[in-house]
CSV table of C-alpha atoms in Angstrom, one decimal:
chain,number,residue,atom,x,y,z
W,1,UNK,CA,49.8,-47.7,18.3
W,2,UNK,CA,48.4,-45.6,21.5
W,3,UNK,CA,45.0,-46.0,20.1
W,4,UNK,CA,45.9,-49.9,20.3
W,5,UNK,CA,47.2,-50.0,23.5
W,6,UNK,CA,44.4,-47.9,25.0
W,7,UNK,CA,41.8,-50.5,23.4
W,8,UNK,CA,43.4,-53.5,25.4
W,9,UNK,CA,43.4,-51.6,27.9
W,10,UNK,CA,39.9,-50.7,27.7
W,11,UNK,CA,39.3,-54.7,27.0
W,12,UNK,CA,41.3,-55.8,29.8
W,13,UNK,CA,39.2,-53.4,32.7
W,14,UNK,CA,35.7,-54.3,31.1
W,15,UNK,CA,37.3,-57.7,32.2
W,16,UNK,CA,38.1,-57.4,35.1
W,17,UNK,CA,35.2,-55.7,36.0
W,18,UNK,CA,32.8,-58.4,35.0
W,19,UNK,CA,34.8,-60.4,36.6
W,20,UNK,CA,34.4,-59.0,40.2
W,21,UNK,CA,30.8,-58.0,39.6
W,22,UNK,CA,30.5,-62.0,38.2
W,23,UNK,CA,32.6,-63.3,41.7
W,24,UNK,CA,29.8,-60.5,43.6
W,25,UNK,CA,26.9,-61.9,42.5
W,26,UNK,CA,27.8,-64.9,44.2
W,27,UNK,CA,29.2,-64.0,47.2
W,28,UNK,CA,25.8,-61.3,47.3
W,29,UNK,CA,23.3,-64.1,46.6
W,30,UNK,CA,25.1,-67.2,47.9
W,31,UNK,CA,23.4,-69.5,45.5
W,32,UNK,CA,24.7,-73.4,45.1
W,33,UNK,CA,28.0,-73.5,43.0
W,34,UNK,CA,26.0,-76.1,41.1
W,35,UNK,CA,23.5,-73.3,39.8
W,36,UNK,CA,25.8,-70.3,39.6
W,37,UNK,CA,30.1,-71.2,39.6
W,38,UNK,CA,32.4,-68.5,40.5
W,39,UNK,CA,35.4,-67.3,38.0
W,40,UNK,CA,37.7,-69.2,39.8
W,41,UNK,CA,35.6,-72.3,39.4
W,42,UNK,CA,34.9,-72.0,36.3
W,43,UNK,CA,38.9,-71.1,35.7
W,44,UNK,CA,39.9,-74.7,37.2
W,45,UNK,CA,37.2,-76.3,35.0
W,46,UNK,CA,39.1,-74.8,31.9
W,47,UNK,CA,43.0,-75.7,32.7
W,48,UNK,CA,41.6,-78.9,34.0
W,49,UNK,CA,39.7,-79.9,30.9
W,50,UNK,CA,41.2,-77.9,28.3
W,51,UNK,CA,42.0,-81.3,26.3
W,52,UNK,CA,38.8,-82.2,25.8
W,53,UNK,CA,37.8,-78.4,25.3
W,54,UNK,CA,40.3,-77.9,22.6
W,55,UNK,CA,38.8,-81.2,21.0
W,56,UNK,CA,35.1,-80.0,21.0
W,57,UNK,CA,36.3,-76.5,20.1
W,58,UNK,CA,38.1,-77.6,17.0
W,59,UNK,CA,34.9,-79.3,15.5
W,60,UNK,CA,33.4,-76.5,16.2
W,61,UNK,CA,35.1,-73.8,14.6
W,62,UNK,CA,36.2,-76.0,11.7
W,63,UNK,CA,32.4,-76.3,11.0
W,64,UNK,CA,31.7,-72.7,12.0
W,65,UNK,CA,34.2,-71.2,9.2
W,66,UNK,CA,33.1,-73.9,6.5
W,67,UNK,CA,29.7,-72.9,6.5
W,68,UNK,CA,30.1,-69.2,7.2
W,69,UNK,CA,32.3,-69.4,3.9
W,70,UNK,CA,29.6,-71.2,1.8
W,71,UNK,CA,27.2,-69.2,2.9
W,72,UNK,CA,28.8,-66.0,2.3
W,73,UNK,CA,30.3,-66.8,-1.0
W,74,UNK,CA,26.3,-68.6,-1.9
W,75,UNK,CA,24.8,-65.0,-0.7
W,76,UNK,CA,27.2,-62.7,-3.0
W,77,UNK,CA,26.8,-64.8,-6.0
W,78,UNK,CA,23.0,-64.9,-5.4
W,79,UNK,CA,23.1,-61.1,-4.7
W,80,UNK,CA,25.4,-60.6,-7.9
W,81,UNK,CA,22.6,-63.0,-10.4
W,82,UNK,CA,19.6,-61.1,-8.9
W,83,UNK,CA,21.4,-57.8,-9.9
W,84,UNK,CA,22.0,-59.0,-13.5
W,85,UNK,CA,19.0,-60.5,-14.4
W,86,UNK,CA,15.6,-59.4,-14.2
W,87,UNK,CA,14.7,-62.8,-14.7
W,88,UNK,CA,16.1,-64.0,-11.8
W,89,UNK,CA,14.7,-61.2,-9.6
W,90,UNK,CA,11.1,-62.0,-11.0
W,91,UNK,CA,11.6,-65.8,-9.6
W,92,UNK,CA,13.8,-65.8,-6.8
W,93,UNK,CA,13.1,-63.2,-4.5
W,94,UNK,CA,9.8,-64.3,-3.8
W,95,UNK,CA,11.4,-67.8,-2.5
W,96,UNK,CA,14.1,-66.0,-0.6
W,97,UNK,CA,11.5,-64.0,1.3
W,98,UNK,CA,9.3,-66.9,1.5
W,99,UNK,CA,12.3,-68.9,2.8
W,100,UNK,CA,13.2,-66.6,5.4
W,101,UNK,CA,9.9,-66.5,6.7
W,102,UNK,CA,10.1,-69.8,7.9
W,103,UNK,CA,12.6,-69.6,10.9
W,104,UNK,CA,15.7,-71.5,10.2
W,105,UNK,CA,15.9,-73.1,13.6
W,106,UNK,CA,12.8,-74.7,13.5
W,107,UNK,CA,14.2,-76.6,10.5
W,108,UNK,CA,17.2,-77.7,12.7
W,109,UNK,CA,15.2,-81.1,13.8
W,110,UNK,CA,14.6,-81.9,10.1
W,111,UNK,CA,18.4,-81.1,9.1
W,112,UNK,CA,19.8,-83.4,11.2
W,113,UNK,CA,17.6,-86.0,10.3
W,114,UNK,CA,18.5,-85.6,6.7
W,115,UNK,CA,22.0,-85.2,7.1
W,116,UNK,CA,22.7,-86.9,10.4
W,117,UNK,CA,24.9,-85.7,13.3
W,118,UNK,CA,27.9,-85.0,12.2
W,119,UNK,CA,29.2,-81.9,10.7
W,120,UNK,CA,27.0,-81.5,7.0
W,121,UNK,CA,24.0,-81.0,9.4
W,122,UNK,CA,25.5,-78.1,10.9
W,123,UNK,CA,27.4,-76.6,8.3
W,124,UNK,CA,24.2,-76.6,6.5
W,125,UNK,CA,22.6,-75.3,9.7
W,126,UNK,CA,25.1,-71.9,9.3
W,127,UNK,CA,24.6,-71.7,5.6
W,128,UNK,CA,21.3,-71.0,6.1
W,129,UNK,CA,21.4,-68.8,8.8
W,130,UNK,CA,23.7,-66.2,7.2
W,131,UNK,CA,22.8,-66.6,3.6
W,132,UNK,CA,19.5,-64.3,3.5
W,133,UNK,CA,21.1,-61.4,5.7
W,134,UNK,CA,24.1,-61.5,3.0
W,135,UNK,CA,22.3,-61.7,0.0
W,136,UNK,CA,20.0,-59.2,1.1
W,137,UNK,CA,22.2,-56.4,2.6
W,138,UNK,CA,24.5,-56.9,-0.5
W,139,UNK,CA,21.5,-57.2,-3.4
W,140,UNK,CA,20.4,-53.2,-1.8
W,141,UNK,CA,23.2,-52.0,-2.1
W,142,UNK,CA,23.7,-53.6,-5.7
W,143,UNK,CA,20.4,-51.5,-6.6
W,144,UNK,CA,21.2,-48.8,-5.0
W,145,UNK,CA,23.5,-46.7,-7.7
W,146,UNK,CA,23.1,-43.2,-7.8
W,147,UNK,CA,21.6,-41.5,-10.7
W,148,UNK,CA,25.0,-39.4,-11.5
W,149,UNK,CA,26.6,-42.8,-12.1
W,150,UNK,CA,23.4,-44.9,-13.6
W,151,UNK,CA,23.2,-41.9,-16.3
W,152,UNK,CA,27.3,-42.3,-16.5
W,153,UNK,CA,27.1,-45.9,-17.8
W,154,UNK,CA,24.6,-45.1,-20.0
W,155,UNK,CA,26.5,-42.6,-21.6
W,156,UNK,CA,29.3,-44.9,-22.0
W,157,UNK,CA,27.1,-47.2,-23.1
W,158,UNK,CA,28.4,-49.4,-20.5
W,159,UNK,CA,27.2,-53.7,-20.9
W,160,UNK,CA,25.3,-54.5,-17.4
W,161,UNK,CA,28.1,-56.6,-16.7
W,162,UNK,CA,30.6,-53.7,-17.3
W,163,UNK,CA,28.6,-52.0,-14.7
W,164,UNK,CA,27.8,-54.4,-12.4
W,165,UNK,CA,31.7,-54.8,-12.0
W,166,UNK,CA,32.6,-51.2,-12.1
W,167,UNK,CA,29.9,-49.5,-10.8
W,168,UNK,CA,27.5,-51.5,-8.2
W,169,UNK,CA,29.8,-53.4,-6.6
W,170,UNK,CA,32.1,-51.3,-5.7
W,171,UNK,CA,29.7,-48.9,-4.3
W,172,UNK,CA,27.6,-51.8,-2.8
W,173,UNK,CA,30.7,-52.9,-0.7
W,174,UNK,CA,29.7,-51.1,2.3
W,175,UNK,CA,26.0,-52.7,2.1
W,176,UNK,CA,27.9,-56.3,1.9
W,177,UNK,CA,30.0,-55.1,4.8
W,178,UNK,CA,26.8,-54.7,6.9
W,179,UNK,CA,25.8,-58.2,5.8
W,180,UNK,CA,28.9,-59.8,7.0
W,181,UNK,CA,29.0,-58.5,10.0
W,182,UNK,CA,25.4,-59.8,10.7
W,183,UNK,CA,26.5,-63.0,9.3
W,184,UNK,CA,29.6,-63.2,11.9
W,185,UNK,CA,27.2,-62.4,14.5
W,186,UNK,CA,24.9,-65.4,13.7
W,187,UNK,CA,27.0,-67.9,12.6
W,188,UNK,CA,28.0,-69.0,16.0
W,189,UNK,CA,24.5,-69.5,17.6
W,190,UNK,CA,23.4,-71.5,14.0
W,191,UNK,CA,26.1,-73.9,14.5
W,192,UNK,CA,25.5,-74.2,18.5
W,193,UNK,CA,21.7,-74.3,17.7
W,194,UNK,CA,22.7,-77.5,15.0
W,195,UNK,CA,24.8,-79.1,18.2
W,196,UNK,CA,22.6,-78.6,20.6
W,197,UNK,CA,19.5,-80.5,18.2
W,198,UNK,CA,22.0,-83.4,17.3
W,199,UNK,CA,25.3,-84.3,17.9
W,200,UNK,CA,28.3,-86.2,19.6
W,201,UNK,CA,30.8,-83.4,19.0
W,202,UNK,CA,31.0,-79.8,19.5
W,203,UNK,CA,31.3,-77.0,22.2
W,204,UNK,CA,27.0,-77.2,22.2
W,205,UNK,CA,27.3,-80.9,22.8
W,206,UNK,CA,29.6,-80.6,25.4
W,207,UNK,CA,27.3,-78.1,27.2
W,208,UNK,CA,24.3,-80.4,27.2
W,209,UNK,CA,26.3,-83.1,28.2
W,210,UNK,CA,27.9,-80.9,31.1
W,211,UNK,CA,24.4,-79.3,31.9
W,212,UNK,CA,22.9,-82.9,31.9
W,213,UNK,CA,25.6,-84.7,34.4
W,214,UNK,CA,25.3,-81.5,36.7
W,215,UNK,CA,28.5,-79.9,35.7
W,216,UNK,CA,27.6,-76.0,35.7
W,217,UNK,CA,31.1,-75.0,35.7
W,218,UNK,CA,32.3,-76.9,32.6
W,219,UNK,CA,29.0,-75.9,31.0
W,220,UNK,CA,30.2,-72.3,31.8
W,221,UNK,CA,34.1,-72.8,30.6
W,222,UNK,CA,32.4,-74.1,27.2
W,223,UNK,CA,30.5,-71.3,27.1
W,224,UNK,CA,33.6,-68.7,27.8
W,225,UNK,CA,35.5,-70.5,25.2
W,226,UNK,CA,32.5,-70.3,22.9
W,227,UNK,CA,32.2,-66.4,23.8
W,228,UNK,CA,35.9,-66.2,22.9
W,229,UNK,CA,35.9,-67.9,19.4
W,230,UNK,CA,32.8,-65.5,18.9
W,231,UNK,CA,34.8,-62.9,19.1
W,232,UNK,CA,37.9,-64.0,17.8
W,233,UNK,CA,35.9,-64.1,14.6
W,234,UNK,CA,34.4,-60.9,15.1
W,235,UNK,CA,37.5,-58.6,15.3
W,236,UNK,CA,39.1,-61.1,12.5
W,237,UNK,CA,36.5,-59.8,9.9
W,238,UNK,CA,36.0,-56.3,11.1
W,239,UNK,CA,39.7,-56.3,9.9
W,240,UNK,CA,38.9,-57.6,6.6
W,241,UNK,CA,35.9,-55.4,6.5
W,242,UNK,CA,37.6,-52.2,7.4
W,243,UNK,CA,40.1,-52.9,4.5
W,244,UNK,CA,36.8,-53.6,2.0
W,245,UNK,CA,35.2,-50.4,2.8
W,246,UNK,CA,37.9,-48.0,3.6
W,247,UNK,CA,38.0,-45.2,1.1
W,248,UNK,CA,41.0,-45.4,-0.7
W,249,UNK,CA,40.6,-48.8,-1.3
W,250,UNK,CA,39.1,-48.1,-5.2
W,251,UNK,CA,42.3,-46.0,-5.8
W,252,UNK,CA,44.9,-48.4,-5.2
């Protein structure tokens, strides 16, 4: 519980201190409120349009969590087939690296126009973004067996399934682990990106539209509350992850 306490305490002075070197910076430099809005500006801008912020953010995060869960459950099973089959491998990694050579934002413009504004486009948009860094981090670890154990199951004359289950995933766990938290990381730029290229909802919408009518201080309360999901979402599955890969999970 000390250890707790003493880590929001440690949040709450990194905090504060952005804060004041934040409401420095524009005292130092004395730049237009219009290009650079102080805390307390941008603090009115939230309580005064929190309403509309709440409305934006739920689209958002709704869209956020669909497609990080598609993607993520899309990456292990893909991870999972390559494992098992040979076949598989053979065909489908050569797509997967030739797909990820193609940067995924790029294809934004063309997602949207397939899909249209609203929220497939961007869940799509997210999907895509996290589905090769899970599928990747998780297949290595898949592979990745030791020899005491590969010689174990063959002894036992273990089914690749059997071992799959029992074996490689288990010890692949902290390899997936790596891939969600790269997946948490980019999910919220992909579904920003897929907001910013189309859309009439959404905390990226709202910044463009804030950005375009000259409002730099709503532009920078959606971008705090942005910041804030972002890592609302990050401690949330470092949570879940710490459970995964802590070391008496596989004797329980």
């Amino acid at each position: 519980m000390t250890g707790s306490l003493w880590g929001i305490a440690r949040g709450l002075l990194a905090l504060a201190f952005g804060l004041a070197l934040w409401q420095g910076v524009v005292w130092a430099s004395g730049v237009p409120a219009f290009i650079l809005p102080g805390p307390a500006r941008v603090a009115e801008s939230l309580w005064t349009n929190a309403g509309m912020l709440a409305q934006n953010a739920r689209f958002t995060v709704v869209n956020l969590l669909t497609g990080l869960a598609a993607g993520v459950a899309l990456g292990v099973a893909t991870a999972l087939n390559l494992a098992l089959s040979p076949g598989a491998r053979l065909l489908l990694r050569p797509l997967l690296i030739f797909a990820q050579a193609v940067p995924v934002f790029a294809l934004a413009p063309v997602i949207t126009l397939w899909l249209g504004y609203g929220a497939p486009s961007k869940i799509v948009m997210v999907m895509l973004v996290i589905y090769f860094p899970v599928t990747s981090a998780f297949f290595d670890g898949l592979m990745r067996l030791p020899a005491p154990l590969v010689d174990m199951a063959q002894l036992m004359r273990a089914t690749p399934l059997r071992r799959l289950i029992w074996l490689q995933v288990p010890h692949a766990l902290p390899s997936l682990a790596s891939g969600l938290r790269l997946a948490v990381v980019y999910a919220p730029f992909a579904v920003v990106i897929g907001e910013w290229v189309g859309s009439s909802r959404g905390l990226g919408y709202l910044m463009l539209m804030a950005n375009g009518r000259g409002q730099t201080d709503l532009m920078f309360a959606s971008l705090l509350v942005l910041a804030g999901l972002s890592l609302t979402l990050f401690f949330m599955f470092e949570g879940v992850i710490k459970r995964l890969t802590r070391p008496d999970q596989g004797q329980k």
